[in-house]
């Protein structure tokens, strides 16, 4: 499923799941910055490891 499929799902829990996942990812990034640990993410089908410093730099850019 992609974002568009999920947003049009009949089940309201499924429709809300994308927002919940995005909130969880943001929370994980915040905790990683607080605890000076890394997070692992997938971008363009590739696993990447982002350090706390890289996460802080991303926050400063936005």
PDB file of C-alpha atoms in Angstrom:
ATOM      1  CA  UNK A   1       0.000   0.000   0.000  1.00  0.00           C
ATOM      2  CA  UNK A   2       1.061   3.554  -0.558  1.00  0.00           C
ATOM      3  CA  UNK A   3       0.004   6.774   1.167  1.00  0.00           C
ATOM      4  CA  UNK A   4      -2.877   7.350  -1.234  1.00  0.00           C
ATOM      5  CA  UNK A   5      -4.230   3.816  -0.786  1.00  0.00           C
ATOM      6  CA  UNK A   6      -4.121   4.118   2.991  1.00  0.00           C
ATOM      7  CA  UNK A   7      -5.822   7.530   3.022  1.00  0.00           C
ATOM      8  CA  UNK A   8      -8.742   6.044   1.053  1.00  0.00           C
ATOM      9  CA  UNK A   9      -9.088   2.871   3.119  1.00  0.00           C
ATOM     10  CA  UNK A  10     -12.557   1.987   4.430  1.00  0.00           C
ATOM     11  CA  UNK A  11     -11.247   1.138   7.882  1.00  0.00           C
ATOM     12  CA  UNK A  12     -10.796   4.327   9.968  1.00  0.00           C
ATOM     13  CA  UNK A  13      -7.989   2.729  12.007  1.00  0.00           C
ATOM     14  CA  UNK A  14      -6.057   1.996   8.837  1.00  0.00           C
ATOM     15  CA  UNK A  15      -6.586   5.569   7.601  1.00  0.00           C
ATOM     16  CA  UNK A  16      -5.203   6.904  10.888  1.00  0.00           C
ATOM     17  CA  UNK A  17      -2.222   4.535  10.913  1.00  0.00           C
ATOM     18  CA  UNK A  18      -0.067   6.646   8.595  1.00  0.00           C
ATOM     19  CA  UNK A  19      -0.289   9.674  10.873  1.00  0.00           C
ATOM     20  CA  UNK A  20       0.459   7.452  13.872  1.00  0.00           C
ATOM     21  CA  UNK A  21       3.562   6.053  12.168  1.00  0.00           C
ATOM     22  CA  UNK A  22       4.763   9.547  11.314  1.00  0.00           C
ATOM     23  CA  UNK A  23       4.281  10.656  14.941  1.00  0.00           C
ATOM     24  CA  UNK A  24       6.169   7.580  16.163  1.00  0.00           C
ATOM     25  CA  UNK A  25       9.053   8.275  13.779  1.00  0.00           C
ATOM     26  CA  UNK A  26       9.261  11.889  14.960  1.00  0.00           C
ATOM     27  CA  UNK A  27       9.217  10.750  18.570  1.00  0.00           C
ATOM     28  CA  UNK A  28      12.013   8.236  17.889  1.00  0.00           C
ATOM     29  CA  UNK A  29      14.131  10.976  16.318  1.00  0.00           C
ATOM     30  CA  UNK A  30      13.536  13.254  19.313  1.00  0.00           C
ATOM     31  CA  UNK A  31      14.503  10.531  21.800  1.00  0.00           C
ATOM     32  CA  UNK A  32      17.598   9.704  19.732  1.00  0.00           C
ATOM     33  CA  UNK A  33      18.713  13.331  19.902  1.00  0.00           C
ATOM     34  CA  UNK A  34      18.102  13.443  23.672  1.00  0.00           C
ATOM     35  CA  UNK A  35      20.019  10.234  24.325  1.00  0.00           C
ATOM     36  CA  UNK A  36      22.711  10.857  21.685  1.00  0.00           C
ATOM     37  CA  UNK A  37      21.959   7.626  19.850  1.00  0.00           C
ATOM     38  CA  UNK A  38      21.385   6.804  16.191  1.00  0.00           C
ATOM     39  CA  UNK A  39      18.264   5.766  14.336  1.00  0.00           C
ATOM     40  CA  UNK A  40      18.009   3.504  11.321  1.00  0.00           C
ATOM     41  CA  UNK A  41      15.736   4.525   8.486  1.00  0.00           C
ATOM     42  CA  UNK A  42      14.979   3.438   4.937  1.00  0.00           C
ATOM     43  CA  UNK A  43      15.310   5.990   2.151  1.00  0.00           C
ATOM     44  CA  UNK A  44      14.866   5.038  -1.495  1.00  0.00           C
ATOM     45  CA  UNK A  45      14.930   1.365  -0.526  1.00  0.00           C
ATOM     46  CA  UNK A  46      18.283   1.683   1.262  1.00  0.00           C
ATOM     47  CA  UNK A  47      18.861   1.361   5.001  1.00  0.00           C
ATOM     48  CA  UNK A  48      20.700   4.326   6.457  1.00  0.00           C
ATOM     49  CA  UNK A  49      21.948   5.082   9.958  1.00  0.00           C
ATOM     50  CA  UNK A  50      21.462   8.647  11.151  1.00  0.00           C
ATOM     51  CA  UNK A  51      23.493   9.840  14.118  1.00  0.00           C
ATOM     52  CA  UNK A  52      22.048  12.177  16.719  1.00  0.00           C
ATOM     53  CA  UNK A  53      24.198  14.967  15.267  1.00  0.00           C
ATOM     54  CA  UNK A  54      22.796  14.370  11.770  1.00  0.00           C
ATOM     55  CA  UNK A  55      19.276  14.486  13.204  1.00  0.00           C
ATOM     56  CA  UNK A  56      20.065  17.789  14.939  1.00  0.00           C
ATOM     57  CA  UNK A  57      21.374  19.230  11.672  1.00  0.00           C
ATOM     58  CA  UNK A  58      18.162  18.178   9.893  1.00  0.00           C
ATOM     59  CA  UNK A  59      16.119  19.988  12.553  1.00  0.00           C
ATOM     60  CA  UNK A  60      18.198  23.148  12.092  1.00  0.00           C
ATOM     61  CA  UNK A  61      17.642  23.058   8.322  1.00  0.00           C
ATOM     62  CA  UNK A  62      13.858  22.941   8.609  1.00  0.00           C
TER      63      UNK A  62
END
